[in-house]
PDB file of C-alpha atoms in Angstrom:
ATOM      1  CA  MET Y 202       0.000   0.000   0.000  1.00 50.00           C
ATOM      2  CA  GLN Y 203       1.238   3.465  -0.894  1.00 52.00           C
ATOM      3  CA  PRO Y 204       1.164   6.272   1.602  1.00 53.00           C
ATOM      4  CA  GLU Y 205      -1.497   8.843   0.910  1.00 52.00           C
ATOM      5  CA  SER Y 206       1.060  11.599   0.425  1.00 51.00           C
ATOM      6  CA  GLN Y 207       2.333   9.897  -2.760  1.00 52.00           C
ATOM      7  CA  ASN Y 208      -1.113   9.907  -4.362  1.00 50.00           C
ATOM      8  CA  ILE Y 209      -1.213  13.682  -4.293  1.00 52.00           C
ATOM      9  CA  SER Y 210       0.355  15.379  -7.291  1.00 51.00           C
ATOM     10  CA  SER Y 211       3.924  16.358  -6.473  1.00 54.00           C
ATOM     11  CA  THR Y 212       4.128  19.219  -8.962  1.00 54.00           C
ATOM     12  CA  PRO Y 213       5.011  22.420  -7.134  1.00 61.00           C
ATOM     13  CA  ARG Y 214       2.466  25.174  -7.348  1.00 65.00           C
ATOM     14  CA  LYS Y 215       3.789  28.363  -8.925  1.00 74.00           C
ATOM     15  CA  LEU Y 216       3.324  31.508  -6.900  1.00 76.00           C
ATOM     16  CA  ASN Y 217       3.034  34.910  -8.509  1.00 78.00           C
ATOM     17  CA  ILE Y 218       5.505  36.998  -6.498  1.00 82.00           C
ATOM     18  CA  ALA Y 219       4.670  40.243  -8.306  1.00 81.00           C
ATOM     19  CA  GLY Y 220       0.979  39.588  -7.721  1.00 83.00           C
ATOM     20  CA  ALA Y 221       1.670  38.870  -4.055  1.00 86.00           C
ATOM     21  CA  VAL Y 222       3.523  42.166  -3.591  1.00 89.00           C
ATOM     22  CA  LYS Y 223       0.808  44.066  -5.440  1.00 88.00           C
ATOM     23  CA  GLY Y 224      -1.884  42.317  -3.386  1.00 87.00           C
ATOM     24  CA  PHE Y 225       0.012  43.109  -0.183  1.00 91.00           C
ATOM     25  CA  PHE Y 226       0.081  46.848  -0.882  1.00 91.00           C
ATOM     26  CA  VAL Y 227      -3.522  46.903  -2.066  1.00 89.00           C
ATOM     27  CA  GLY Y 228      -4.458  45.011   1.108  1.00 88.00           C
ATOM     28  CA  ILE Y 229      -2.611  47.555   3.242  1.00 90.00           C
ATOM     29  CA  LEU Y 230      -4.420  50.404   1.487  1.00 89.00           C
ATOM     30  CA  ILE Y 231      -7.845  48.793   1.871  1.00 88.00           C
ATOM     31  CA  GLY Y 232      -7.004  47.782   5.444  1.00 87.00           C
ATOM     32  CA  PHE Y 233      -5.959  51.331   6.301  1.00 89.00           C
ATOM     33  CA  ILE Y 234      -9.151  52.814   4.879  1.00 87.00           C
ATOM     34  CA  SER Y 235     -11.396  50.291   6.605  1.00 86.00           C
ATOM     35  CA  GLY Y 236      -9.205  50.448   9.722  1.00 84.00           C
ATOM     36  CA  LEU Y 237     -10.006  54.123  10.061  1.00 85.00           C
ATOM     37  CA  LEU Y 238     -13.527  53.015  10.913  1.00 83.00           C
ATOM     38  CA  THR Y 239     -12.231  50.819  13.746  1.00 81.00           C
ATOM     39  CA  VAL Y 240      -9.745  53.302  15.216  1.00 78.00           C
ATOM     40  CA  TYR Y 241     -12.519  54.673  17.407  1.00 80.00           C
ATOM     41  CA  VAL Y 242     -12.867  51.240  19.006  1.00 81.00           C
ATOM     42  CA  SER Y 243      -9.156  50.697  19.666  1.00 85.00           C
ATOM     43  CA  TRP Y 244      -5.770  50.999  18.037  1.00 87.00           C
ATOM     44  CA  PHE Y 245      -5.415  47.232  18.263  1.00 88.00           C
ATOM     45  CA  MET Y 246      -8.437  46.782  15.982  1.00 87.00           C
ATOM     46  CA  PHE Y 247      -6.972  49.343  13.572  1.00 87.00           C
ATOM     47  CA  TRP Y 248      -3.683  47.443  13.186  1.00 91.00           C
ATOM     48  CA  LEU Y 249      -5.428  44.074  13.172  1.00 90.00           C
ATOM     49  CA  THR Y 250      -7.622  45.223  10.277  1.00 88.00           C
ATOM     50  CA  ILE Y 251      -4.575  46.342   8.286  1.00 89.00           C
ATOM     51  CA  ILE Y 252      -2.742  43.057   8.929  1.00 92.00           C
ATOM     52  CA  ILE Y 253      -5.747  40.914   7.999  1.00 91.00           C
ATOM     53  CA  PHE Y 254      -6.364  42.780   4.737  1.00 90.00           C
ATOM     54  CA  ALA Y 255      -2.638  42.692   3.872  1.00 90.00           C
ATOM     55  CA  LEU Y 256      -2.560  38.912   4.388  1.00 92.00           C
ATOM     56  CA  ILE Y 257      -5.714  38.380   2.340  1.00 90.00           C
ATOM     57  CA  GLY Y 258      -4.361  40.584  -0.458  1.00 87.00           C
ATOM     58  CA  THR Y 259      -1.037  38.738  -0.458  1.00 88.00           C
ATOM     59  CA  ILE Y 260      -2.702  35.325  -0.657  1.00 88.00           C
ATOM     60  CA  ILE Y 261      -5.049  36.391  -3.446  1.00 86.00           C
ATOM     61  CA  GLY Y 262      -2.184  38.030  -5.350  1.00 84.00           C
ATOM     62  CA  ALA Y 263       0.076  34.986  -4.988  1.00 83.00           C
ATOM     63  CA  LYS Y 264      -2.606  32.668  -6.366  1.00 81.00           C
ATOM     64  CA  SER Y 265      -3.387  34.978  -9.293  1.00 76.00           C
ATOM     65  CA  SER Y 266      -0.783  33.252 -11.490  1.00 64.00           C
ATOM     66  CA  THR Y 267      -2.930  30.142 -11.696  1.00 62.00           C
ATOM     67  CA  ARG Y 268      -5.900  32.234 -12.797  1.00 60.00           C
ATOM     68  CA  ALA Y 269      -3.762  33.936 -15.454  1.00 57.00           C
ATOM     69  CA  GLU Y 270      -2.577  30.561 -16.737  1.00 65.00           C
ATOM     70  CA  GLU Y 271      -6.134  29.233 -16.877  1.00 63.00           C
ATOM     71  CA  LYS Y 272      -7.306  32.360 -18.663  1.00 63.00           C
ATOM     72  CA  ALA Y 273      -4.491  32.018 -21.223  1.00 63.00           C
ATOM     73  CA  GLN Y 274      -6.181  28.874 -22.526  1.00 65.00           C
ATOM     74  CA  PHE Y 275      -9.212  30.891 -23.625  1.00 66.00           C
ATOM     75  CA  ILE Y 276      -7.338  33.623 -25.552  1.00 68.00           C
ATOM     76  CA  SER Y 277      -8.206  33.582 -29.234  1.00 71.00           C
ATOM     77  CA  ASN Y 278      -5.873  34.697 -32.021  1.00 73.00           C
ATOM     78  CA  ASP Y 279      -8.651  34.957 -34.607  1.00 79.00           C
ATOM     79  CA  GLY Y 280      -8.883  38.168 -36.605  1.00 81.00           C
ATOM     80  CA  LEU Y 281     -11.918  40.329 -37.226  1.00 82.00           C
ATOM     81  CA  THR Y 282     -14.716  38.802 -39.276  1.00 84.00           C
ATOM     82  CA  GLY Y 283     -16.213  40.670 -42.227  1.00 85.00           C
ATOM     83  CA  THR Y 284     -19.130  41.983 -40.210  1.00 87.00           C
ATOM     84  CA  GLN Y 285     -16.853  43.092 -37.376  1.00 85.00           C
ATOM     85  CA  LYS Y 286     -14.578  44.905 -39.840  1.00 88.00           C
ATOM     86  CA  THR Y 287     -17.563  46.692 -41.354  1.00 88.00           C
ATOM     87  CA  LEU Y 288     -18.814  47.741 -37.929  1.00 86.00           C
ATOM     88  CA  ALA Y 289     -15.313  48.804 -36.866  1.00 86.00           C
ATOM     89  CA  TRP Y 290     -15.017  51.040 -39.947  1.00 88.00           C
ATOM     90  CA  LEU Y 291     -18.524  52.430 -39.428  1.00 90.00           C
ATOM     91  CA  PHE Y 292     -17.949  53.270 -35.765  1.00 87.00           C
ATOM     92  CA  SER Y 293     -14.515  54.690 -36.572  1.00 87.00           C
ATOM     93  CA  ILE Y 294     -16.006  56.968 -39.230  1.00 88.00           C
ATOM     94  CA  LEU Y 295     -18.400  58.405 -36.648  1.00 88.00           C
ATOM     95  CA  ASN Y 296     -15.824  58.901 -33.873  1.00 86.00           C
ATOM     96  CA  PRO Y 297     -12.432  57.219 -34.361  1.00 87.00           C
ATOM     97  CA  VAL Y 298     -10.918  58.040 -30.974  1.00 88.00           C
ATOM     98  CA  ILE Y 299     -13.713  56.803 -28.715  1.00 89.00           C
ATOM     99  CA  ALA Y 300     -14.714  53.883 -30.965  1.00 87.00           C
ATOM    100  CA  GLY Y 301     -11.115  52.701 -31.250  1.00 87.00           C
ATOM    101  CA  ALA Y 302     -10.546  52.943 -27.512  1.00 89.00           C
ATOM    102  CA  VAL Y 303     -13.771  51.100 -26.693  1.00 90.00           C
ATOM    103  CA  MET Y 304     -13.094  48.295 -29.180  1.00 89.00           C
ATOM    104  CA  TYR Y 305      -9.464  47.943 -28.106  1.00 90.00           C
ATOM    105  CA  PHE Y 306     -10.118  47.818 -24.366  1.00 90.00           C
ATOM    106  CA  MET Y 307     -13.124  45.537 -24.877  1.00 89.00           C
ATOM    107  CA  TRP Y 308     -11.104  42.921 -26.794  1.00 85.00           C
ATOM    108  CA  ARG Y 309      -7.518  43.330 -25.554  1.00 86.00           C
ATOM    109  CA  HIS Y 310      -7.478  40.456 -23.046  1.00 84.00           C
ATOM    110  CA  ASP Y 311      -9.578  37.791 -24.761  1.00 83.00           C
ATOM    111  CA  TYR Y 312      -9.001  38.693 -28.430  1.00 86.00           C
ATOM    112  CA  PRO Y 313      -5.648  40.499 -28.783  1.00 87.00           C
ATOM    113  CA  THR Y 314      -5.551  40.165 -32.590  1.00 88.00           C
ATOM    114  CA  LYS Y 315      -9.038  41.631 -32.966  1.00 86.00           C
ATOM    115  CA  ALA Y 316      -8.119  44.455 -30.596  1.00 88.00           C
ATOM    116  CA  LYS Y 317      -5.027  45.308 -32.621  1.00 89.00           C
ATOM    117  CA  GLN Y 318      -6.928  45.250 -35.919  1.00 90.00           C
ATOM    118  CA  ALA Y 319      -9.751  47.422 -34.557  1.00 89.00           C
ATOM    119  CA  ASN Y 320      -7.206  49.844 -33.120  1.00 90.00           C
ATOM    120  CA  ASN Y 321      -5.407  50.040 -36.479  1.00 91.00           C
ATOM    121  CA  ILE Y 322      -8.712  50.756 -38.239  1.00 91.00           C
ATOM    122  CA  SER Y 323      -9.466  53.598 -35.820  1.00 91.00           C
ATOM    123  CA  ILE Y 324      -5.951  55.049 -36.236  1.00 91.00           C
ATOM    124  CA  ILE Y 325      -6.304  54.969 -40.034  1.00 92.00           C
ATOM    125  CA  MET Y 326      -9.710  56.642 -39.810  1.00 91.00           C
ATOM    126  CA  PHE Y 327      -8.348  59.263 -37.410  1.00 91.00           C
ATOM    127  CA  LEU Y 328      -5.557  60.099 -39.864  1.00 91.00           C
ATOM    128  CA  ILE Y 329      -8.104  60.333 -42.691  1.00 91.00           C
ATOM    129  CA  TRP Y 330     -10.138  62.787 -40.575  1.00 90.00           C
ATOM    130  CA  VAL Y 331      -6.980  64.820 -39.872  1.00 89.00           C
ATOM    131  CA  VAL Y 332      -6.242  65.034 -43.620  1.00 89.00           C
ATOM    132  CA  ILE Y 333      -9.857  66.007 -44.390  1.00 88.00           C
ATOM    133  CA  GLY Y 334      -9.750  68.628 -41.626  1.00 86.00           C
ATOM    134  CA  ALA Y 335      -6.473  70.052 -42.950  1.00 86.00           C
ATOM    135  CA  ILE Y 336      -7.889  70.241 -46.483  1.00 87.00           C
ATOM    136  CA  VAL Y 337     -11.036  72.008 -45.272  1.00 86.00           C
ATOM    137  CA  LEU Y 338      -9.007  74.373 -43.073  1.00 86.00           C
ATOM    138  CA  PHE Y 339      -6.360  75.366 -45.596  1.00 85.00           C
ATOM    139  CA  TYR Y 340      -8.263  75.137 -48.884  1.00 79.00           C
ATOM    140  CA  LYS Y 341      -9.359  78.513 -50.165  1.00 78.00           C
ATOM    141  CA  PRO Y 342     -11.176  78.610 -53.519  1.00 75.00           C
TER     142      PRO Y 342
END
């Protein structure tokens, strides 16, 4: 019979050190803000609140690498479809700066290729609008 400890997977779990540090400081900030509510009770509660939030933030930040790895499996490298290109051009004609920013930030994590293509379309349309504006401004019949 094998000991139970050998049945458990022996692969070490990766910890996200940068995420842990970021989570620690975010936890301190949140703990300080919420600790201000407990300072009227006692200073002990104030410091305890900061420590608890810092620990929670560190743990969540350290485990965030596994979430990032799991999310990486769902990232698609597909480009824009015909309908999406048409809509990207249409929205960029109306307002290239806002439309480009919205499309880019909407797709940047899950569809990085689509985000880049939509951003390029909005940049091209912005430059076209700049040229049209310069022609209208400087053209005198």
